[in-house]
Coordinates of C-alpha atoms (C1' of nucleotides) in Angstrom, one line a residue:
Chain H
X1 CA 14.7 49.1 -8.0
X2 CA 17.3 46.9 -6.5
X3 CA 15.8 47.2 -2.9
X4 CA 18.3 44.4 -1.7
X5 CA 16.1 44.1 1.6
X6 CA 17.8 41.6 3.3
X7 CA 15.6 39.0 4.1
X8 CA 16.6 37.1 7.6
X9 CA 17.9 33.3 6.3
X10 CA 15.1 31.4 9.1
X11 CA 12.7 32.3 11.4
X12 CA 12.3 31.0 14.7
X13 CA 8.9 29.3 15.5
X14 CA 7.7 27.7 18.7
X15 CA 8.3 24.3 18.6
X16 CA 4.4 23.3 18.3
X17 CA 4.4 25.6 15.4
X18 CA 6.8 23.9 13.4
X19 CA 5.4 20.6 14.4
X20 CA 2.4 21.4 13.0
X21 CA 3.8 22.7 9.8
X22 CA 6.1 19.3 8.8
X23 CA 3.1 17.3 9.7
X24 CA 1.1 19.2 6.9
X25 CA 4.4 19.4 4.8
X26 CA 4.6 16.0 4.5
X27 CA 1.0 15.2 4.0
X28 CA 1.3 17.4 1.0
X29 CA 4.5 15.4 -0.1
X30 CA 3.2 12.0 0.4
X31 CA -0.2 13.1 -1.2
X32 CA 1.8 14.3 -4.4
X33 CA 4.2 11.8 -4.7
X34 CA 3.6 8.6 -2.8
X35 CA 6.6 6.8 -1.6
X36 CA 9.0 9.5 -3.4
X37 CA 7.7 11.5 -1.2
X38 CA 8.9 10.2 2.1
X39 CA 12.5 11.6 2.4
X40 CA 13.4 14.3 4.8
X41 CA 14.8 16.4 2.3
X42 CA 11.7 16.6 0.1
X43 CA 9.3 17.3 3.1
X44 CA 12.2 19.7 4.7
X45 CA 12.3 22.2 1.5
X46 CA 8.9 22.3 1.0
X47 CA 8.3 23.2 4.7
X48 CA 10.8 25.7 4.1
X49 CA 13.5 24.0 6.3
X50 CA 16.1 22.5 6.4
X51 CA 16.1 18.5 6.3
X52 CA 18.1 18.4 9.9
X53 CA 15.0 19.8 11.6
X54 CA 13.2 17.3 11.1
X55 CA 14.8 14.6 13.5
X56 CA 15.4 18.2 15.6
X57 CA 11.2 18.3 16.4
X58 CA 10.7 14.7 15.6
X59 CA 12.9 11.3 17.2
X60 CA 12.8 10.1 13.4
X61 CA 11.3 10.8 10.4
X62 CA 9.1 7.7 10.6
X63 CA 8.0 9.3 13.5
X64 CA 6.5 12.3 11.4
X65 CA 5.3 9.9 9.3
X66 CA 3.3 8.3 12.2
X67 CA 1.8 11.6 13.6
X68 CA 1.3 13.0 9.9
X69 CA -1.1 9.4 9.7
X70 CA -2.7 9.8 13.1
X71 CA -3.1 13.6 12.1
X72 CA -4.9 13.3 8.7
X73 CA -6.9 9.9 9.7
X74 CA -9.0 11.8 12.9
X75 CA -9.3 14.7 11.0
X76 CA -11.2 12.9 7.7
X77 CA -13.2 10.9 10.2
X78 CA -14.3 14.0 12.1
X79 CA -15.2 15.6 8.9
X80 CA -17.2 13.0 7.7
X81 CA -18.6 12.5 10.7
X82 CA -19.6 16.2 11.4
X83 CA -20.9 16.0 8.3
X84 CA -23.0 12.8 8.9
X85 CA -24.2 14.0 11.9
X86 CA -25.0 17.6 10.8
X87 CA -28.6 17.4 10.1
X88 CA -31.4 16.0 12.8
X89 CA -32.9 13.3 11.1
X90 CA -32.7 9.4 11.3
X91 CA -30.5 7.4 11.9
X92 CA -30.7 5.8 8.0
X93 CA -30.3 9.4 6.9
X94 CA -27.1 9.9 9.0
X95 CA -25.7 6.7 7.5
X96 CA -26.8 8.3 4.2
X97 CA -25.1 11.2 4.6
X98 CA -21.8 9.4 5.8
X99 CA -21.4 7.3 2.5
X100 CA -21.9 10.3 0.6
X101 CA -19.3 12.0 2.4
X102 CA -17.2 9.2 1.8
X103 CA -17.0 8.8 -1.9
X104 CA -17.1 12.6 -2.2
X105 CA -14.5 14.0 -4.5
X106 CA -12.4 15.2 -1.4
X107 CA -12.2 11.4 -0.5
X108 CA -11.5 10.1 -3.7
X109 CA -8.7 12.3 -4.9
X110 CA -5.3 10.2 -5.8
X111 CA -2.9 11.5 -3.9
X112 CA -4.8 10.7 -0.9
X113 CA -5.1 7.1 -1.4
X114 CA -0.8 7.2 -2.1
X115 CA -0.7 8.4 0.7
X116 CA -2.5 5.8 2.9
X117 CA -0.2 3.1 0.8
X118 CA 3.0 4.7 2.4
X119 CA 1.0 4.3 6.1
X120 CA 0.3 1.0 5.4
X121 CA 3.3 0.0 4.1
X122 CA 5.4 1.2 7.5
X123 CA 3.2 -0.8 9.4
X124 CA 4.7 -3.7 9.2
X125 CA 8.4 -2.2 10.1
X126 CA 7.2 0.9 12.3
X127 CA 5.8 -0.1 15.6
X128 CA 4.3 3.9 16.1
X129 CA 2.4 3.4 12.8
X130 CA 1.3 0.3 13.4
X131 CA -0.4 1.8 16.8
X132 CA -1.9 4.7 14.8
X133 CA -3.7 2.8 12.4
X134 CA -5.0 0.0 15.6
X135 CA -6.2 3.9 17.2
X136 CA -8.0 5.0 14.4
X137 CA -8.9 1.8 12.8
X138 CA -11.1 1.4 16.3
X139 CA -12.3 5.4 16.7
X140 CA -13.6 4.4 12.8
X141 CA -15.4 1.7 14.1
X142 CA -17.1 2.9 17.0
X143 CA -18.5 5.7 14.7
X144 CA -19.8 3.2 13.1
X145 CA -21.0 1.3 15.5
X146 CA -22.3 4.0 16.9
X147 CA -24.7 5.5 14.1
X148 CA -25.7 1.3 13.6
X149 CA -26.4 1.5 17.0
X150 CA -28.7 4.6 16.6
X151 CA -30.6 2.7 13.7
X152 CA -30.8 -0.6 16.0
X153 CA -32.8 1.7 18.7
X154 CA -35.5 2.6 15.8
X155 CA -38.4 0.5 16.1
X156 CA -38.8 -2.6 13.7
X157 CA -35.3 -3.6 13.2
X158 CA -34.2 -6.6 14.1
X159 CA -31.6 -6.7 17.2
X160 CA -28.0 -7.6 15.4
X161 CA -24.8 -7.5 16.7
X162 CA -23.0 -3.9 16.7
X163 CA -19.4 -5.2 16.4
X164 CA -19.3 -7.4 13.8
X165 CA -22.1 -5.3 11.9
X166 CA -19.2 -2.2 11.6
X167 CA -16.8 -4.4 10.6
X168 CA -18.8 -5.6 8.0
X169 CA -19.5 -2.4 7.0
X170 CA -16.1 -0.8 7.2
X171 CA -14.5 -3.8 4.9
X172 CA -17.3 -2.7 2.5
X173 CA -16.4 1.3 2.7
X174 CA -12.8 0.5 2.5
X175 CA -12.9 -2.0 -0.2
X176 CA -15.0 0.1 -2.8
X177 CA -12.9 3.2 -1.7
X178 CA -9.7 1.8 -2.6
X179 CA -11.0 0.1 -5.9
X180 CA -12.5 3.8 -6.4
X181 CA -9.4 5.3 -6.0
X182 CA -7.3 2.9 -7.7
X183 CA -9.6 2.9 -10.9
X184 CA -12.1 6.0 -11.0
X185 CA -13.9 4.3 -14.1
X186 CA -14.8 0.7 -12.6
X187 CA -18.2 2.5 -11.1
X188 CA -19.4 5.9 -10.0
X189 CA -19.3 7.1 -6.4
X190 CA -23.1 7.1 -6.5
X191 CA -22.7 3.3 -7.6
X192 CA -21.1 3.0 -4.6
X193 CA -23.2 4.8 -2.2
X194 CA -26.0 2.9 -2.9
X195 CA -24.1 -0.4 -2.3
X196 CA -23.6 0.4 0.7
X197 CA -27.2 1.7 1.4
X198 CA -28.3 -1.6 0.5
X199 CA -26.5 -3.0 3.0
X200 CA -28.3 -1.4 5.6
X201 CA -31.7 -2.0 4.1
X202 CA -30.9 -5.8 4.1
X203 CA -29.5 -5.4 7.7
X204 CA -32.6 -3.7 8.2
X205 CA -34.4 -6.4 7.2
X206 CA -32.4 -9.0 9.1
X207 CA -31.2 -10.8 5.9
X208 CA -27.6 -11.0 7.6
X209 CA -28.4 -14.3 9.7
X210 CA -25.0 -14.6 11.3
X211 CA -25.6 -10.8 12.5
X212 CA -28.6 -11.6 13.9
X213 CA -28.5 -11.6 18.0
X214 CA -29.7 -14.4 19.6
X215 CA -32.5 -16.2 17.9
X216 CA -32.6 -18.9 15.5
X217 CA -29.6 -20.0 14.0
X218 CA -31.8 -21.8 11.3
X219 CA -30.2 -20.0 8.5
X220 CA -32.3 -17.1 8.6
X221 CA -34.9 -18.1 5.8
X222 CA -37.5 -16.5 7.9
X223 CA -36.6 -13.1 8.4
X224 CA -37.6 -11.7 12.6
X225 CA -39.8 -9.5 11.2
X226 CA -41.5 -7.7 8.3
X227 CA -40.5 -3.8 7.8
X228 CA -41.5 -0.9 6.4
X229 CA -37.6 -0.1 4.8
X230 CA -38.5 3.5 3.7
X231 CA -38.9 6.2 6.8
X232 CA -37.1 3.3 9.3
Chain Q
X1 CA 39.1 -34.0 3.3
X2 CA 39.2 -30.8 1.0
X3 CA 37.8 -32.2 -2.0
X4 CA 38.1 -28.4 -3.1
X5 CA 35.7 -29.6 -6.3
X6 CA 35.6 -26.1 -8.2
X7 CA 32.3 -25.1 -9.1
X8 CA 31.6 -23.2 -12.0
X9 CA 30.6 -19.5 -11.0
X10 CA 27.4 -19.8 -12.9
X11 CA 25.4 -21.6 -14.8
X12 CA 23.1 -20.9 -17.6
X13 CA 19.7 -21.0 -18.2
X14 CA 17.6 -20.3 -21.3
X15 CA 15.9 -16.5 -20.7
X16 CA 12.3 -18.7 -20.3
X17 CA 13.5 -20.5 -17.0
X18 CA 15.7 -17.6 -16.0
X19 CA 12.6 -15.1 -16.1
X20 CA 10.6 -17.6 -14.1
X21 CA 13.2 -18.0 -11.8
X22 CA 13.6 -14.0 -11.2
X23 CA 9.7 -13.6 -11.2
X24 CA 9.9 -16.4 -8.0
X25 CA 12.7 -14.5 -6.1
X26 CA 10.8 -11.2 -6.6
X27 CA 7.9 -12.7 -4.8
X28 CA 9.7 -13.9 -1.7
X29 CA 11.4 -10.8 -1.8
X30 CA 8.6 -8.9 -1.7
X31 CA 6.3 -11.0 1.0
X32 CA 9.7 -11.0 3.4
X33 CA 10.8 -7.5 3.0
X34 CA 8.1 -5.7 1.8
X35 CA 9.2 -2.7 -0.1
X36 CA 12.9 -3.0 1.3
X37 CA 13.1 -6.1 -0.8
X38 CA 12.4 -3.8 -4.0
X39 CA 15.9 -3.7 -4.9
X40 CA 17.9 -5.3 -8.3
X41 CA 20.7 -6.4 -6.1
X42 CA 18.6 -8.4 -3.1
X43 CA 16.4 -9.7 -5.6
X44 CA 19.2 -11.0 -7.6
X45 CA 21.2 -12.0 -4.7
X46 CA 18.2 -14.1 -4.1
X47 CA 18.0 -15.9 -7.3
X48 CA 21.7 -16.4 -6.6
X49 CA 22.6 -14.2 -9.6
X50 CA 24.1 -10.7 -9.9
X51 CA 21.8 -7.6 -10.2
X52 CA 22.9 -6.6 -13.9
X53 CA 21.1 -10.0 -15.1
X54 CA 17.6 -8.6 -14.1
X55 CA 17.5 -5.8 -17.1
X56 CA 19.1 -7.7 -19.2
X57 CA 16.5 -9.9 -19.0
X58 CA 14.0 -7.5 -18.2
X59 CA 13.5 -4.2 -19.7
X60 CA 13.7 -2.6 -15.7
X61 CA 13.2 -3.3 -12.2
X62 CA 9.8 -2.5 -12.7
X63 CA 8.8 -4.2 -15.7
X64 CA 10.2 -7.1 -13.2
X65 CA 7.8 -6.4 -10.7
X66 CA 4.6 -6.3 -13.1
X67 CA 5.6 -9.8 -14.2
X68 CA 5.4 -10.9 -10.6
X69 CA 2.2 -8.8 -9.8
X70 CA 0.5 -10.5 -12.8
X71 CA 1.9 -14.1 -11.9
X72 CA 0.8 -14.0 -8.4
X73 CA -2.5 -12.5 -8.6
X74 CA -3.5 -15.1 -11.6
X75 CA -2.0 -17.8 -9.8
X76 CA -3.6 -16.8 -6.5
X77 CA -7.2 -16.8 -8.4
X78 CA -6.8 -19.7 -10.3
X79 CA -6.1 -21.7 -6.5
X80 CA -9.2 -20.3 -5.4
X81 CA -11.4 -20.6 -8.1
X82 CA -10.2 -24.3 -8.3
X83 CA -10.9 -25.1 -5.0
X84 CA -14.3 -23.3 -5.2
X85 CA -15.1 -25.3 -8.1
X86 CA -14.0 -28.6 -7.2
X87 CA -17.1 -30.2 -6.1
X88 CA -20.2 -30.1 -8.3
X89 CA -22.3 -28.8 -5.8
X90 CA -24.7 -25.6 -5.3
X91 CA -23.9 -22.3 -6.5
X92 CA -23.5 -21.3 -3.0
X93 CA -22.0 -24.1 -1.7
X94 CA -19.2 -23.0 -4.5
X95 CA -19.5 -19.2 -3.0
X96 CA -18.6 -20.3 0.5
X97 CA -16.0 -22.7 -0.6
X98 CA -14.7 -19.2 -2.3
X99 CA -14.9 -17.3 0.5
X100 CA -13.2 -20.0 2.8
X101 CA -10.1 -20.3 0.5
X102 CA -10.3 -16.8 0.7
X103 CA -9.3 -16.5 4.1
X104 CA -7.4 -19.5 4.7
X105 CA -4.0 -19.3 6.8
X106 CA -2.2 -19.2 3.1
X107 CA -4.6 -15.9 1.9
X108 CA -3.6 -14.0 5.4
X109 CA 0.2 -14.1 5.6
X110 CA 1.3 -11.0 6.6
X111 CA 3.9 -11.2 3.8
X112 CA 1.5 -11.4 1.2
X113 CA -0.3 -8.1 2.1
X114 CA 3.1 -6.4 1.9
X115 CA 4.2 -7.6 -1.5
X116 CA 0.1 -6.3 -2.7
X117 CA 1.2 -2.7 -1.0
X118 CA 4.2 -2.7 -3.4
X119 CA 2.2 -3.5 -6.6
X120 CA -0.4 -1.2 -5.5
X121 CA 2.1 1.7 -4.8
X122 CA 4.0 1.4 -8.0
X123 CA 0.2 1.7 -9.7
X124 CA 0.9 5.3 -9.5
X125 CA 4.0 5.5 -11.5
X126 CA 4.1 2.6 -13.5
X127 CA 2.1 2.0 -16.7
X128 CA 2.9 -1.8 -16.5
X129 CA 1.7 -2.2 -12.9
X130 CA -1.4 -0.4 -13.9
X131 CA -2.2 -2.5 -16.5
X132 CA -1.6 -5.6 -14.7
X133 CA -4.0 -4.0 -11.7
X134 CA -6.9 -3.7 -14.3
X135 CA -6.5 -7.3 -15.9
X136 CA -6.1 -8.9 -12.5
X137 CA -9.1 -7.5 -10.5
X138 CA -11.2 -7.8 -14.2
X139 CA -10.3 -11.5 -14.1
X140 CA -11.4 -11.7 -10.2
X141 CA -14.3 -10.2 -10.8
X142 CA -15.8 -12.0 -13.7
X143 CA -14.8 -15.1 -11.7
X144 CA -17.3 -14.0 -9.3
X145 CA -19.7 -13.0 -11.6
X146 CA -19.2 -16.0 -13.2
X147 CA -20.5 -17.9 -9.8
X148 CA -23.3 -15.0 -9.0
X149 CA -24.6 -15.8 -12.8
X150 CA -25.0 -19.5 -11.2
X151 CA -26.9 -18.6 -8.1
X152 CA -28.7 -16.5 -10.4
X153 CA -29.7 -19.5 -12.1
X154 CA -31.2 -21.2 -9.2
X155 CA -34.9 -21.2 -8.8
X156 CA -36.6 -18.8 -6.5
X157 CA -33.8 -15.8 -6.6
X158 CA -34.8 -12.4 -7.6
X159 CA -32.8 -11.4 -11.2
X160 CA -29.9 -9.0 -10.2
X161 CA -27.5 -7.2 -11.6
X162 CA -24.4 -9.0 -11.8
X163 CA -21.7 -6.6 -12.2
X164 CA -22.5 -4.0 -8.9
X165 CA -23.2 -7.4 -8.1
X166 CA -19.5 -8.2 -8.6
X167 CA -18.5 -5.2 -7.8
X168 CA -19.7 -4.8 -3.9
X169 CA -18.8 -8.5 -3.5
X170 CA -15.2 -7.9 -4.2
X171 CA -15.2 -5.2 -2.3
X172 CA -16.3 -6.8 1.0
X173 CA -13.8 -9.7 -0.1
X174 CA -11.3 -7.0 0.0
X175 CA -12.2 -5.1 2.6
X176 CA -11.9 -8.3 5.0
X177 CA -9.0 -9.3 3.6
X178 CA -6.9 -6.2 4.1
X179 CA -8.1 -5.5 7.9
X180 CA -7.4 -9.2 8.5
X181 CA -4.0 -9.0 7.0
X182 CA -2.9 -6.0 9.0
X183 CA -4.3 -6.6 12.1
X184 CA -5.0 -10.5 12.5
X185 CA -6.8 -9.7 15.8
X186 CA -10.0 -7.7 14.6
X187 CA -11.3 -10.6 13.6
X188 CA -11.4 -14.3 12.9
X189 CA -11.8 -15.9 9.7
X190 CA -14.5 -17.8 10.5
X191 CA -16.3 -14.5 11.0
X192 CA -15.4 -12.9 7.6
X193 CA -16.4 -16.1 5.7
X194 CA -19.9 -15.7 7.8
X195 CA -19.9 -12.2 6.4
X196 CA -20.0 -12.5 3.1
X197 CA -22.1 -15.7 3.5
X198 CA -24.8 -13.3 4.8
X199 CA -24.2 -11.2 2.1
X200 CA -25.0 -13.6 -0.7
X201 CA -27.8 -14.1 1.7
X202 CA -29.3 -10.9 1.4
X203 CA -28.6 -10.7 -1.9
X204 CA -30.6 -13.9 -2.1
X205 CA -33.8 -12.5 -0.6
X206 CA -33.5 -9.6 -3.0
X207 CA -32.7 -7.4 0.1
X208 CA -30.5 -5.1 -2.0
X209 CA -32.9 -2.8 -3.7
X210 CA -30.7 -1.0 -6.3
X211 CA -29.0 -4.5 -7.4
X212 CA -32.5 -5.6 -8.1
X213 CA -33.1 -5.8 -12.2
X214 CA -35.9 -4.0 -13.3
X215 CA -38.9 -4.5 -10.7
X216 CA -40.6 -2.5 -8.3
X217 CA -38.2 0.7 -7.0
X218 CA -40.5 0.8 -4.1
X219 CA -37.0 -0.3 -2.0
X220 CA -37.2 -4.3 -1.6
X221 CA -39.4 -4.5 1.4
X222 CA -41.4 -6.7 -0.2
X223 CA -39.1 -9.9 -1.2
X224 CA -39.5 -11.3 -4.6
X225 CA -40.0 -14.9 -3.1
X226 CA -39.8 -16.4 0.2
X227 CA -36.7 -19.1 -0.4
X228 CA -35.2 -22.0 1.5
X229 CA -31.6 -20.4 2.0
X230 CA -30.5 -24.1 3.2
X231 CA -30.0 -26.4 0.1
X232 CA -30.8 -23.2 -2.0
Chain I
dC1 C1' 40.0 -29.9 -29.0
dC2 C1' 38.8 -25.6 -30.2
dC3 C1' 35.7 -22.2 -31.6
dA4 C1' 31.7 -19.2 -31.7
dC5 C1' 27.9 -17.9 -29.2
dT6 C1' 25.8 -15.7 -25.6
dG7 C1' 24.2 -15.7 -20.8
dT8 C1' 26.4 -13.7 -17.0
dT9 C1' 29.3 -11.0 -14.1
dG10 C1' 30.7 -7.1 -11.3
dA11 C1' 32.6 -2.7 -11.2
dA12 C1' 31.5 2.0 -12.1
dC13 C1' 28.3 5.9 -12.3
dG14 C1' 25.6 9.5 -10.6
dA15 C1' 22.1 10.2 -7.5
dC16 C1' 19.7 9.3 -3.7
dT17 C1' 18.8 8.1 1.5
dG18 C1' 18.3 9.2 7.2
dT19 C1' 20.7 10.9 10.7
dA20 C1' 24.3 13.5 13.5
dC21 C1' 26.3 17.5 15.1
dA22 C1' 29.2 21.7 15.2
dG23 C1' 28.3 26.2 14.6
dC24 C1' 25.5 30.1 12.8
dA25 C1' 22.0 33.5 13.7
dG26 C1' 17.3 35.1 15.0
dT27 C1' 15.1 36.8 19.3
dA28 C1' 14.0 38.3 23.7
dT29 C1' 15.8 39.9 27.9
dT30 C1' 18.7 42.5 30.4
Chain G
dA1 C1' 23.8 47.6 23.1
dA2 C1' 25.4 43.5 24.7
dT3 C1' 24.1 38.8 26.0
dA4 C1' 22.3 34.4 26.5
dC5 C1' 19.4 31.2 24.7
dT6 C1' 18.1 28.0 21.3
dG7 C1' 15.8 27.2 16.9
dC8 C1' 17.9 26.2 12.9
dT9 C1' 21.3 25.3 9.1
dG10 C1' 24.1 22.7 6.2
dT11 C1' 27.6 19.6 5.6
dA12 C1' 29.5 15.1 6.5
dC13 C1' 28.9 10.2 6.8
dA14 C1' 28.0 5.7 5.5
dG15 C1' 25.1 3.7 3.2
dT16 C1' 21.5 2.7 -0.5
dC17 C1' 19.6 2.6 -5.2
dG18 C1' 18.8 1.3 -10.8
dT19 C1' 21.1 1.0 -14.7
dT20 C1' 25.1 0.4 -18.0
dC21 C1' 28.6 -2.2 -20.3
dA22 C1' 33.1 -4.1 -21.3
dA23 C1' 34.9 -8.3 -20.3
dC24 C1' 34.5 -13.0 -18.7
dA25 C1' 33.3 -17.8 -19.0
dG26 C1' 29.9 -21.7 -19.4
dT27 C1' 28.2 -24.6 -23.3
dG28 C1' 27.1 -27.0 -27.4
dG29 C1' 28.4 -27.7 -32.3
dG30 C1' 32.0 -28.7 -35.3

DNA sequence: CCCACTGTTGAACGACTGTACAGCAGTATT
DNA sequence: AATACTGCTGTACAGTCGTTCAACAGTGGG
């Protein structure tokens, strides 16, 4: 029975490897157990390594922290986006499918809003955090921008402005995900789909007057002009 | 010269004033040092008072914290609402002075964000905070619903429901608030005030289909009324 | 003036932290 | 099979932390 194979203590890896593999280590620990979770030792054993590797591949552990942030924000907003823009259809569809994707379960699990608590939280002490979440705060944004700039090109929507539009929108997907994730019961992903579907239709509909490009700065009682809203 | 007057080495305080006093010093703690200032001994050292007082006074650190999470958040409502509701004036008049308190210089302090991470962070692990987390934003949203009833009441507004209503309001309130308080440069004030003005705008005109009570599900093209937005 | 009451202190405890670095041990090459 | 290279370990360091509790010392009543 007793084979007593003697297993070797470490194994080497190439240095990309292992920088790979502490990045998703400490994803996993800051998913699981939030701030408790960001100590070298923690995301060293469950790596499978010692805790003196880490400032080894890394200058500091923040540092892992910061590329473990960069690392796990572009690849949500990829998939959503993939996912967004996965079927050929229009650009309200697109936008569709993009809130869907995010208040899917996958978005709304726990651990992953603990997780962007500890990013935050370093920002305002870790300058390399702090430029992670500028990067990505702005590659979020121009997807945005981007898809409102697809529905803008449809016919029979009012011209508005792309920049402030996304930001509008983005406070509104952030703000219902992190009530979502703080409180699953307050309302129901679909709830929260559809607020923000609204908001398209009435930026559809030019009923944002301080969005509105040029024209009239009346107030915007009288909308620029009457639309179908279903099939933009 | 050397008076050498000795003081006493403390003084005491009945537990009412010396709780309030502890709840204070959390606070500053908190908005300077984010969670570094978590911590019995630089809290106390803060109130000018050694570290064993807090749980004696307190049943822990965290109980601490909740105390100061509740305290803030009410007190920070209670300013707004106030200052919202200080003139008799229009429903939406009220809503913008809301919004503007919302984002004034005091709302945005970098400090204050950080000491919100903290609570929000120790959501996960502490019962207390929790609680506190779902009487707080309860309280802040039936203030706005509170103010959406009002508009409501105006002539010439489509019936909506008031708590997705609520809910997506807050949401963009928050939304704003958190970009703005981590990266003041995004955007100016001004601009987030204008966008949730042009939200209650759109929700004036009844260009948010699924908040629309009962009616037509055809998807709001058609508004219920045409309405002044001015003077509303 | 002294006493009893009790708010308060401050040291002690055990456990935790990030980082540094001397040396061990896999691995590929010779 | 020996060697050089280097990824890696694990301990040491100097701190930090929340909480406990015996003892101290303000304070008001007698």
């Amino acid at each position: 029975m007793a084979q007593a194979q003697r297993q070797p203590k470490f194994r080497r890896a190439p240095p990309e490897v292992r920088r790979e593999a502490l990045i998703d280590a400490t994803l996993v620990c800051l998913r699981t157990h939030g701030h408790a979770g960001l100590s070298a030792r923690r995301i060293g054993s469950l790596a499978g390594v010692s805790p003196g590797l880490i400032t080894h591949h890394f200058p500091s552990l923040s540092a892992l922290v910061a590329a473990a942030y960069e690392s796990l924000a572009m690849s949500l907003l990829h998939s959503i986006e993939q996912h967004a823009r996965e079927a050929k259809t229009t650009a309200r569809e697109r936008l569709r499918r993009f809130f869907r994707a995010s208040f899917a379960p996958r978005l709304l699990e726990p651990g992953l809003f603990n997780a962007w608590l500890v990013f935050w939280s370093m920002m305002a002490h870790d300058a390399r955090v702090r430029a992670v979440h500028n990067r990505t705060y702005v590659a979020y944004r121009a997807v945005l921008e981007s898809m409102l700039g697809d529905l803008s090109g449809c016919g029979g929507i009012p011209p508005f402005k792309l920049r402030p539009a996304a930001i509008a929108l983005a406070a509104l997907l952030d703000g219902l995900w992190i009530e979502a994730s703080m409180n699953a019961r307050t309302f129901k992903p679909a709830e929260a789909v559809a607020l923000c579907e609204d908001w398209i239709n009435a930026l559809s509909e030019g009923a944002f007057p301080s969005l509105l490009r040029s024209r009239s700065r009346s107030g915007g009682s009288r909308r620029f002009t009457r639309v179908s809203v279903r099939r933009g």
